[in-house]
PDB file of C-alpha atoms and ligand atoms in Angstrom:
ATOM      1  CA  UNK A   1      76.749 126.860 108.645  1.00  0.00           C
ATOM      2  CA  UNK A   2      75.301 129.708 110.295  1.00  0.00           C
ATOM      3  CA  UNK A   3      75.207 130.826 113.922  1.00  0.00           C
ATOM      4  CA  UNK A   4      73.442 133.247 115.967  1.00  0.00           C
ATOM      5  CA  UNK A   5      75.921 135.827 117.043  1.00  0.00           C
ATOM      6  CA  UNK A   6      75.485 135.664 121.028  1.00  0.00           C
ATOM      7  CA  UNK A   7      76.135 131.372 120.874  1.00  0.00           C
ATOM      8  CA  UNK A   8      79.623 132.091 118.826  1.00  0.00           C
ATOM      9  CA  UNK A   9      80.705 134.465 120.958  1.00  0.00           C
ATOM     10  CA  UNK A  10      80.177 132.141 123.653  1.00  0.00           C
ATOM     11  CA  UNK A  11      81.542 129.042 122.359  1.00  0.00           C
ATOM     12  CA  UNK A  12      84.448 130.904 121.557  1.00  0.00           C
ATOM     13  CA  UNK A  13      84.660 131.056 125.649  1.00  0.00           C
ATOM     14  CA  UNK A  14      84.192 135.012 125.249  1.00  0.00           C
ATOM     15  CA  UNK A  15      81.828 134.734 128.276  1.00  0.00           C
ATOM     16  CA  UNK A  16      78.862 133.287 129.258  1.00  0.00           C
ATOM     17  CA  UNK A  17      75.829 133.481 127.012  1.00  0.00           C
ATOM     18  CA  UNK A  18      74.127 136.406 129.403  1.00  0.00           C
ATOM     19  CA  UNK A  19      77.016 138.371 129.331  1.00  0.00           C
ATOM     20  CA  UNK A  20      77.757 137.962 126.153  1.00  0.00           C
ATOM     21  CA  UNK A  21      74.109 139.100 124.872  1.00  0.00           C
ATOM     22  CA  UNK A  22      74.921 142.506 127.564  1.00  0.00           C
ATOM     23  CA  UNK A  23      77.922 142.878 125.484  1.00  0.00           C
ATOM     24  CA  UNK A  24      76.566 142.831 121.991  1.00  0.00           C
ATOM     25  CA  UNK A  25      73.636 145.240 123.010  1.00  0.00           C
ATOM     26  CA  UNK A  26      76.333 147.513 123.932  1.00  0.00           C
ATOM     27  CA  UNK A  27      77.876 148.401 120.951  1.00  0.00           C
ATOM     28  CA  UNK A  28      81.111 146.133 121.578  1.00  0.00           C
ATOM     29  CA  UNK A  29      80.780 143.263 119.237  1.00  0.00           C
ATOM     30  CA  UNK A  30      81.235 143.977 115.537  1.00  0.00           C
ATOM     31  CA  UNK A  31      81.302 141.530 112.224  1.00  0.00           C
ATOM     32  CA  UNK A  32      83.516 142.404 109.249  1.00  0.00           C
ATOM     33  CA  UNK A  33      83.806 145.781 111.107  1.00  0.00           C
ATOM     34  CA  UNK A  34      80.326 146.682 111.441  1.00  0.00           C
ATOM     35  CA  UNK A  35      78.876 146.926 114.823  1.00  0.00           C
ATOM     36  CA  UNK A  36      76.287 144.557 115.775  1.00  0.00           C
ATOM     37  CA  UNK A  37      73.683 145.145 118.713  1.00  0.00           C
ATOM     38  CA  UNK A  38      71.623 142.138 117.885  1.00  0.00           C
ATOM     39  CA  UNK A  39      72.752 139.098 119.728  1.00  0.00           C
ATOM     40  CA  UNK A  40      69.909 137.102 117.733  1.00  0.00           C
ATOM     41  CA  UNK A  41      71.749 137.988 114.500  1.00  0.00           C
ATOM     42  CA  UNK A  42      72.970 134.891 112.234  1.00  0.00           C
ATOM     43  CA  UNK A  43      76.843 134.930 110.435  1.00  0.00           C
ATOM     44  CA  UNK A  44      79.220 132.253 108.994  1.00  0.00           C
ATOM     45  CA  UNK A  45      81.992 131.524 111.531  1.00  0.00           C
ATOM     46  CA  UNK A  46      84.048 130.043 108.045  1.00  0.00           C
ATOM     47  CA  UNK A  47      83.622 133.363 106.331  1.00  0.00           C
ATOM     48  CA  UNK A  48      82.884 136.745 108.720  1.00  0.00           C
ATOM     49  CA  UNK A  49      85.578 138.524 110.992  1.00  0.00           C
ATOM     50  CA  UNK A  50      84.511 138.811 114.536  1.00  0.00           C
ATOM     51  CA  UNK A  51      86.032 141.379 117.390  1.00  0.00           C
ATOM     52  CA  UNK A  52      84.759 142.172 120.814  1.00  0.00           C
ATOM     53  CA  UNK A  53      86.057 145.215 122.652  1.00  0.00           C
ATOM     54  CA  UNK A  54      88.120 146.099 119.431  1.00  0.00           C
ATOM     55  CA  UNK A  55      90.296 143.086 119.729  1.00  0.00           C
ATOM     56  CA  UNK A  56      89.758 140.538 116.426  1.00  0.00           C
ATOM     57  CA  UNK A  57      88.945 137.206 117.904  1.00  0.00           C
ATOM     58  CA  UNK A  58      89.932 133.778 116.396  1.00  0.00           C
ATOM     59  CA  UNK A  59      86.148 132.901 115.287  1.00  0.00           C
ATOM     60  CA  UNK A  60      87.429 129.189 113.760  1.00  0.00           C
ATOM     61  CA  UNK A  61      85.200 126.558 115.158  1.00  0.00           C
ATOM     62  CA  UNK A  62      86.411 123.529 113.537  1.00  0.00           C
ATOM     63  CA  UNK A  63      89.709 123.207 114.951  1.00  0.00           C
ATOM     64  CA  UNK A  64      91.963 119.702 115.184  1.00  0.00           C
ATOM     65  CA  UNK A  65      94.623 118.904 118.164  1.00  0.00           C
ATOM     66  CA  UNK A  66      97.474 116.617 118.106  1.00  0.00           C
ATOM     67  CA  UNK A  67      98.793 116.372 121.953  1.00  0.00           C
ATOM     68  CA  UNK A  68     101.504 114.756 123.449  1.00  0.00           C
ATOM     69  CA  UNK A  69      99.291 113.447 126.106  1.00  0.00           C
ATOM     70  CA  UNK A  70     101.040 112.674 129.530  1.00  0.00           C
ATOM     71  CA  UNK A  71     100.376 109.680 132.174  1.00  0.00           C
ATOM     72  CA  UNK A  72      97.971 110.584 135.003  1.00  0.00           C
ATOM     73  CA  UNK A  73      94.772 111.717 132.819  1.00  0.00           C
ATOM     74  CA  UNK A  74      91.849 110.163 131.929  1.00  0.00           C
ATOM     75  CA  UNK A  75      90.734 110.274 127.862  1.00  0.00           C
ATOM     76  CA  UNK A  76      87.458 111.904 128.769  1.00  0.00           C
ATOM     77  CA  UNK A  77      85.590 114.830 127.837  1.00  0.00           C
ATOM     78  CA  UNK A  78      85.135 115.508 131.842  1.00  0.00           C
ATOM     79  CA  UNK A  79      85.707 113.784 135.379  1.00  0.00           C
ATOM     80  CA  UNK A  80      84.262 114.946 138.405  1.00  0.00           C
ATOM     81  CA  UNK A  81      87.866 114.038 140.541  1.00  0.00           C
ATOM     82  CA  UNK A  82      90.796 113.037 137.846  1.00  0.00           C
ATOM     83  CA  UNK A  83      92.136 115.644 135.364  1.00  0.00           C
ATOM     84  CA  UNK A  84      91.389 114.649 132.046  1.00  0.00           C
ATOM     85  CA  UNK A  85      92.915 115.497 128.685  1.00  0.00           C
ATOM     86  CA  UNK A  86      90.062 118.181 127.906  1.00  0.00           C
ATOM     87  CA  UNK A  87      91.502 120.087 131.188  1.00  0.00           C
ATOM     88  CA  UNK A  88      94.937 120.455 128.923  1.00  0.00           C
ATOM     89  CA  UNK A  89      93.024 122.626 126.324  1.00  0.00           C
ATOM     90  CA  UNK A  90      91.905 126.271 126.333  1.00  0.00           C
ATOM     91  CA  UNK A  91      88.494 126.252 127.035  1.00  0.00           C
ATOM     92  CA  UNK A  92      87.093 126.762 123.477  1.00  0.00           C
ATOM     93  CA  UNK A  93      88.153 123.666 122.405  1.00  0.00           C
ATOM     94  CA  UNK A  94      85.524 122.116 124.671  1.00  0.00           C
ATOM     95  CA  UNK A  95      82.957 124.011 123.626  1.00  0.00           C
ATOM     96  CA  UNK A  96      83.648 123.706 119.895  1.00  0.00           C
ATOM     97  CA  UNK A  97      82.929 120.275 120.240  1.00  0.00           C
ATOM     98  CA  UNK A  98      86.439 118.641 119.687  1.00  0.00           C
ATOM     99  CA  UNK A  99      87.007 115.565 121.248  1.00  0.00           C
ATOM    100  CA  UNK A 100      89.597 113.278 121.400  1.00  0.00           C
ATOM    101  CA  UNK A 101      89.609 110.484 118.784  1.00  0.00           C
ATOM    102  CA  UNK A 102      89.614 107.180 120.906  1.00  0.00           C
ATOM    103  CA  UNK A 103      90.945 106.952 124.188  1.00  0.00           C
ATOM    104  CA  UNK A 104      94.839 106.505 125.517  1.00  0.00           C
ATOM    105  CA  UNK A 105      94.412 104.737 129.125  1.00  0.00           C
ATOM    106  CA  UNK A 106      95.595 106.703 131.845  1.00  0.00           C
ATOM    107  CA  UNK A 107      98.960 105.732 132.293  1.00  0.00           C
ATOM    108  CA  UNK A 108      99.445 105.809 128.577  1.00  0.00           C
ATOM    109  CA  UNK A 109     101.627 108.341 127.104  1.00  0.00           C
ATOM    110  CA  UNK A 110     101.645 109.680 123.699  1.00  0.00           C
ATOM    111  CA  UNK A 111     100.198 111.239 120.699  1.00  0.00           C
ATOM    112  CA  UNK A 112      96.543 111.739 120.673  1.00  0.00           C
ATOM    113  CA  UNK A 113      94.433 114.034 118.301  1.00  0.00           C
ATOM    114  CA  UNK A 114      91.109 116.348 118.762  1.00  0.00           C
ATOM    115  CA  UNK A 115      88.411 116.881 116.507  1.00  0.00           C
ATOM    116  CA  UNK A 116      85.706 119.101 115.974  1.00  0.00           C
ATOM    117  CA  UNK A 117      85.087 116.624 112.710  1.00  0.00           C
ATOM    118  CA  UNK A 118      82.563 114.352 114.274  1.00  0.00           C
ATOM    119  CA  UNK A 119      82.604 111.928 111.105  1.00  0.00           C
ATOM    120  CA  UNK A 120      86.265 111.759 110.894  1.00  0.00           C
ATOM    121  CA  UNK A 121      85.914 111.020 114.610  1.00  0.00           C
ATOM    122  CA  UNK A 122      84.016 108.515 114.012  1.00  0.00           C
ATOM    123  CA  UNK A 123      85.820 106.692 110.556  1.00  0.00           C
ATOM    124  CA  UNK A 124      88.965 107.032 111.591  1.00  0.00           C
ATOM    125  CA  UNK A 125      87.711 104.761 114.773  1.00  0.00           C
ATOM    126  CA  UNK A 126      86.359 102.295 112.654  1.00  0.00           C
ATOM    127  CA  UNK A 127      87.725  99.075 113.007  1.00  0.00           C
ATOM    128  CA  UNK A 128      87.035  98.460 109.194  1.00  0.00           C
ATOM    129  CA  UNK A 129      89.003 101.314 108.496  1.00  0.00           C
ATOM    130  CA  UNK A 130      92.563  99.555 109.786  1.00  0.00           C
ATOM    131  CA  UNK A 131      94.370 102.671 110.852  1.00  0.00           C
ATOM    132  CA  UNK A 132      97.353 102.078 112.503  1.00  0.00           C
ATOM    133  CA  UNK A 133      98.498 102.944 115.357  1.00  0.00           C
ATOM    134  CA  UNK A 134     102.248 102.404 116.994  1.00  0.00           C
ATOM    135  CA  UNK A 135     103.032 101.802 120.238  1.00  0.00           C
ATOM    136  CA  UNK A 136     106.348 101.485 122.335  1.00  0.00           C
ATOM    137  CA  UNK A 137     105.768  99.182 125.100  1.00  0.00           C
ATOM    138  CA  UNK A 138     108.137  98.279 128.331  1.00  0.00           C
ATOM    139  CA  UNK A 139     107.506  95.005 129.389  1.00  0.00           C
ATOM    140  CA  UNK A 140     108.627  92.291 131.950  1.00  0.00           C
ATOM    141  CA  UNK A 141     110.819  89.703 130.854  1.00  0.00           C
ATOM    142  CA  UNK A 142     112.558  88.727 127.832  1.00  0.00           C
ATOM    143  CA  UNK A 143     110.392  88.554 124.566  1.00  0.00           C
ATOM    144  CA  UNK A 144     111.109  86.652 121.738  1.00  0.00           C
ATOM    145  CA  UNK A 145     111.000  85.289 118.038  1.00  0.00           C
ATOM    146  CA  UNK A 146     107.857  83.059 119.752  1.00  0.00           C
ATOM    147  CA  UNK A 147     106.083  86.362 121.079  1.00  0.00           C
ATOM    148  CA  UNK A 148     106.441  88.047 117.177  1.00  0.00           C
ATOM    149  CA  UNK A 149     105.034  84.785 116.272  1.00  0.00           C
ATOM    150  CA  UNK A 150     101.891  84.931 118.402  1.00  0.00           C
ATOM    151  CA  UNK A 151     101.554  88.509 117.605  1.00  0.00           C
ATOM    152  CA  UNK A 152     101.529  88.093 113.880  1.00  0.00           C
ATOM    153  CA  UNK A 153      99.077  85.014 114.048  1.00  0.00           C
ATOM    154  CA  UNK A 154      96.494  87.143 116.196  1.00  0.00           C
ATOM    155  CA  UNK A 155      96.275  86.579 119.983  1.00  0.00           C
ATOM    156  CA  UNK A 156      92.752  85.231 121.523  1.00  0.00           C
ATOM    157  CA  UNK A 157      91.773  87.772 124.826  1.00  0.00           C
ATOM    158  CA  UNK A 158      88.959  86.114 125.472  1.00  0.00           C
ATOM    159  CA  UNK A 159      85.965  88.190 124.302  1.00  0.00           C
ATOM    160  CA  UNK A 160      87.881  88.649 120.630  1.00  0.00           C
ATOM    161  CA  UNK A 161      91.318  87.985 118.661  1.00  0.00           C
ATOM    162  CA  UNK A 162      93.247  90.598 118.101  1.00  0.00           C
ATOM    163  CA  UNK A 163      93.907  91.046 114.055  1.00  0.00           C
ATOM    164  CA  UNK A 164      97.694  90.465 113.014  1.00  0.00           C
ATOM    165  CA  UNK A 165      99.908  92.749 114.684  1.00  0.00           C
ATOM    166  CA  UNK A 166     103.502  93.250 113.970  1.00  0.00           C
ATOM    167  CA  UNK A 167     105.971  92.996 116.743  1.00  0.00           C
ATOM    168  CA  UNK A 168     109.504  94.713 116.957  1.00  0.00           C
ATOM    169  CA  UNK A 169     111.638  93.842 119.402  1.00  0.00           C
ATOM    170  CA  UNK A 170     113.612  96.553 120.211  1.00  0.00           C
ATOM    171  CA  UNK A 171     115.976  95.312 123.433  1.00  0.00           C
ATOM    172  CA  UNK A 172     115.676  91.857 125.418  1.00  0.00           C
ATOM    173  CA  UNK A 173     116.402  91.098 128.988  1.00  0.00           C
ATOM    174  CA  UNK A 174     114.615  91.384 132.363  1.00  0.00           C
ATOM    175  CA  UNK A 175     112.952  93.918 130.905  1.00  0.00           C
ATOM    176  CA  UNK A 176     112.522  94.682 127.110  1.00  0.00           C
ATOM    177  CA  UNK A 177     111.525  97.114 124.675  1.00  0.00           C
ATOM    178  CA  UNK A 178     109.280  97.019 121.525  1.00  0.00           C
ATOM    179  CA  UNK A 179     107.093  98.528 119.056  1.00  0.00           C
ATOM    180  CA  UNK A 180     103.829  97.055 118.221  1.00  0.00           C
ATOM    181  CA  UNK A 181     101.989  98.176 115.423  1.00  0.00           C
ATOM    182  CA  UNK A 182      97.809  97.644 115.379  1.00  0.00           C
ATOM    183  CA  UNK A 183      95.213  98.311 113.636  1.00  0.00           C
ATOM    184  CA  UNK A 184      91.561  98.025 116.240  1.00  0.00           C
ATOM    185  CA  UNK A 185      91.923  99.911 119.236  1.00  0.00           C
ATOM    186  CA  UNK A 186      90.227  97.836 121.923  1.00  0.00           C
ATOM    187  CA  UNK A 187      90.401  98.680 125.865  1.00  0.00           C
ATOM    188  CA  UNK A 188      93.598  97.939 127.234  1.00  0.00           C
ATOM    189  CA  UNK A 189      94.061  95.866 123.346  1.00  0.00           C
ATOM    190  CA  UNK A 190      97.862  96.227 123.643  1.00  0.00           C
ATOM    191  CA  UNK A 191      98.607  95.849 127.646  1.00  0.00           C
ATOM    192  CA  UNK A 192      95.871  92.733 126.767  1.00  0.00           C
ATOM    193  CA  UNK A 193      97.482  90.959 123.820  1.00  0.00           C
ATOM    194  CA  UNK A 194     101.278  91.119 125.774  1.00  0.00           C
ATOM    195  CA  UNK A 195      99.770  89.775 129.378  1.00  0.00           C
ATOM    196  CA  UNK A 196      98.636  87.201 127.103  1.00  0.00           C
ATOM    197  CA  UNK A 197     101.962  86.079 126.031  1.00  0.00           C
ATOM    198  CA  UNK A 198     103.367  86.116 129.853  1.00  0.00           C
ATOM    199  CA  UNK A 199     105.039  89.812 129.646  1.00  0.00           C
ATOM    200  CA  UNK A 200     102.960  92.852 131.774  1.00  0.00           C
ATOM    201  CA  UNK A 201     103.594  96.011 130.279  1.00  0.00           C
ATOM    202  CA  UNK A 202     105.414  98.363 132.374  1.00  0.00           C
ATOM    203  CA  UNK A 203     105.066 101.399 130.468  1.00  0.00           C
ATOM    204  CA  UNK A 204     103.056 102.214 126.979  1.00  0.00           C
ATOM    205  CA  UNK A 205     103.758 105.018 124.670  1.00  0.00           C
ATOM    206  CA  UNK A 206     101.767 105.561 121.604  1.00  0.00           C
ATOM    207  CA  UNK A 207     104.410 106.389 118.528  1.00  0.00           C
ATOM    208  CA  UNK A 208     101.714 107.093 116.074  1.00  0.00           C
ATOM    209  CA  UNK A 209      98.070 107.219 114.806  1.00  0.00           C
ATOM    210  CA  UNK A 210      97.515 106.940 111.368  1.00  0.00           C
ATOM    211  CA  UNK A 211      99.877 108.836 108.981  1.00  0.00           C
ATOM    212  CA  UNK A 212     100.797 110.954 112.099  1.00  0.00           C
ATOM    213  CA  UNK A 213     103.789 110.544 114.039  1.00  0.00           C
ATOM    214  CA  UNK A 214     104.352 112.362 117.646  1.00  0.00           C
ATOM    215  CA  UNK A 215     106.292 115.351 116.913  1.00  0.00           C
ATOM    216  CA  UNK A 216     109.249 115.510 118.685  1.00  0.00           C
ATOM    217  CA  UNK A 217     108.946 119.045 119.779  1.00  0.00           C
ATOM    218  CA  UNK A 218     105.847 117.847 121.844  1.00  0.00           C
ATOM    219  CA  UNK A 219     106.587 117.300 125.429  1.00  0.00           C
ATOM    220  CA  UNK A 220     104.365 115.438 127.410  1.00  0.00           C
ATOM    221  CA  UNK A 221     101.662 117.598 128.097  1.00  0.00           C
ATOM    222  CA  UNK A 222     102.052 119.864 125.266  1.00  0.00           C
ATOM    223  CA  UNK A 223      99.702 120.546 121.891  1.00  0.00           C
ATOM    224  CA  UNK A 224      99.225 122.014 118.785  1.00  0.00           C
ATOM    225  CA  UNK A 225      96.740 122.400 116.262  1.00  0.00           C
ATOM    226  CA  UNK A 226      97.200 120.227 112.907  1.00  0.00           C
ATOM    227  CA  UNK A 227      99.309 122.079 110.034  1.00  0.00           C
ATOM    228  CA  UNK A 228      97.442 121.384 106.822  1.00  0.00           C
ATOM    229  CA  UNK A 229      98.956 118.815 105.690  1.00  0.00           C
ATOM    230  CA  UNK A 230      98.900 116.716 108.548  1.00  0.00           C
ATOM    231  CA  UNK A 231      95.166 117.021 108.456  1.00  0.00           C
ATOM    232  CA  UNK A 232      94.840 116.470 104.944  1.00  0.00           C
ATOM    233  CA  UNK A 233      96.313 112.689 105.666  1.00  0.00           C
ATOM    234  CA  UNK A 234      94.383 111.865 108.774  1.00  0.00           C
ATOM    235  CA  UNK A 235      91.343 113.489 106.111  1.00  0.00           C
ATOM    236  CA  UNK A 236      92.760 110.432 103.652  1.00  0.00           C
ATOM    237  CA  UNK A 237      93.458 107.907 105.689  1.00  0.00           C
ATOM    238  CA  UNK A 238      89.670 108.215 106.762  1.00  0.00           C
ATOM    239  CA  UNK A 239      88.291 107.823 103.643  1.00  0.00           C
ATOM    240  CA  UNK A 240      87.470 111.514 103.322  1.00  0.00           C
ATOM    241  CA  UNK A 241      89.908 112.654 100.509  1.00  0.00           C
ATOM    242  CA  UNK A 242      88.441 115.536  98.943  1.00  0.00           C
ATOM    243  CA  UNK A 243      89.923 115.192  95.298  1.00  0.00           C
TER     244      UNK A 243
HETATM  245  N1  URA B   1      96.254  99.666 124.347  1.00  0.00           N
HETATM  246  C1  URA B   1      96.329  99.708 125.701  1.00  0.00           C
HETATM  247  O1  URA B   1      96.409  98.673 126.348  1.00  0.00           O
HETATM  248  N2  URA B   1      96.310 100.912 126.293  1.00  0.00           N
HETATM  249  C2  URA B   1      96.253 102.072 125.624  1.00  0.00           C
HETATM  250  O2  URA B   1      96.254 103.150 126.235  1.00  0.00           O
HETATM  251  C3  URA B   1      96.193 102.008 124.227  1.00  0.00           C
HETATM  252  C4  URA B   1      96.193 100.799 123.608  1.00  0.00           C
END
């Protein structure tokens, strides 16, 4: 793919398309070391080096996240009051075009990834596709052998039935603790399927997505780009192998 020089500068967030045009036509923006005065001018983010003002800039724009998202923010691309997960990233990422893949409700914690990938996106949402996806849920009340039960045989919320999930109960008591492991990604599907059964969660924390797991040098908050091989499985696991 090939861009007009003025647009990747300013997607990269180097400055506003105007300034970044004033810029260029002054001599500061070169590709593969050769000055460019022609903000019009088309190049191939994948393959030419870009600098501005001397300094080499990272041109990538496909670029994938995995976060350790925290509670209090919306999974949006923007909200006009609430701070979303977009507001976490450097500004390029936003206008790259990488967006989170499905949403984590607010009070949700846990691993979430970006993608510039709008296919992979979209497959690795598809419900047909059966990714998994772990959370760690507190809930109210004591769960039990009956709760794994109802969980396995898929719980009816009304507008659908949940597929199969597999409950493990991790601690029992007035409060307990347990993974659950699904495979659709509904609104509020998990804090959903255990009101159904009687328990309110208290607390949800996604584990994993995928082949992904939250890396525990993540705090809540933080985020990293993919290494390759963690993008190589979420490639697979969407059906997007490229052997
Ligand atoms: N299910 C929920 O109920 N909430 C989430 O954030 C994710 C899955």
């Amino acid at each position: 793919m090939k861009l007009r020089l003025d647009r990747w500068l300013a997607m990269l967030g180097a400055g506003s398309r105007s300034e970044v045009k004033d810029w260029i036509r002054g001599g500061k923006a070169a590709v593969n070391g050769r000055i460019i005065r022609d903000p019009a001018l088309s190049f191939d983010p994948a393959a030419d080096r870009l600098s501005l003002g001397g300094k080499e800039m990272d041109g990538r724009i496909t670029r994938h996240v995995i976060m350790h998202k925290p509670a209090g923010v919306l999974t949006a691309a923007r909200d006009p009051k609430q701070p979303t997960v977009m507001d976490l990233l450097p500004l390029v990422y936003r206008s790259i075009g990488c967006m989170p893949v499905g949403r984590l409700d607010k009070d949700t914690t846990g691993i979430l990834v970006f993608t510039c990938d709008g296919e992979m996106n979209h497959r690795l949402l598809n419900p047909g596709r059966h990714v998994e996806k772990c959370y760690r849920a507190l809930t109210e009340g004591a769960l039990d052998e009956a709760d794994v039960e109802r969980f396995a045989t898929g719980i009816a919320l009304g507008d659908f039935t949940a597929r199969p999930a597999e409950l493990r109960i991790l601690r029992s008591g007035e409060t307990s603790l347990a993974e659950v492991t699904i495979t659709e990604g509904k609104f509020h599907q998990v804090r959903r399927m255990f009101s159904a059964v009687g328990h309110e969660v208290l607390e949800l924390h996604r584990v994993s997505f995928g082949p992904l797991e939250l890396p525990a040098e993540l705090p809540e908050g933080a985020w990293r780009e993919l290494k390759e091989e963690e993008l190589a499985a979420l490639r697979q696991a969407a059906g997007m192998e490229d052997a």
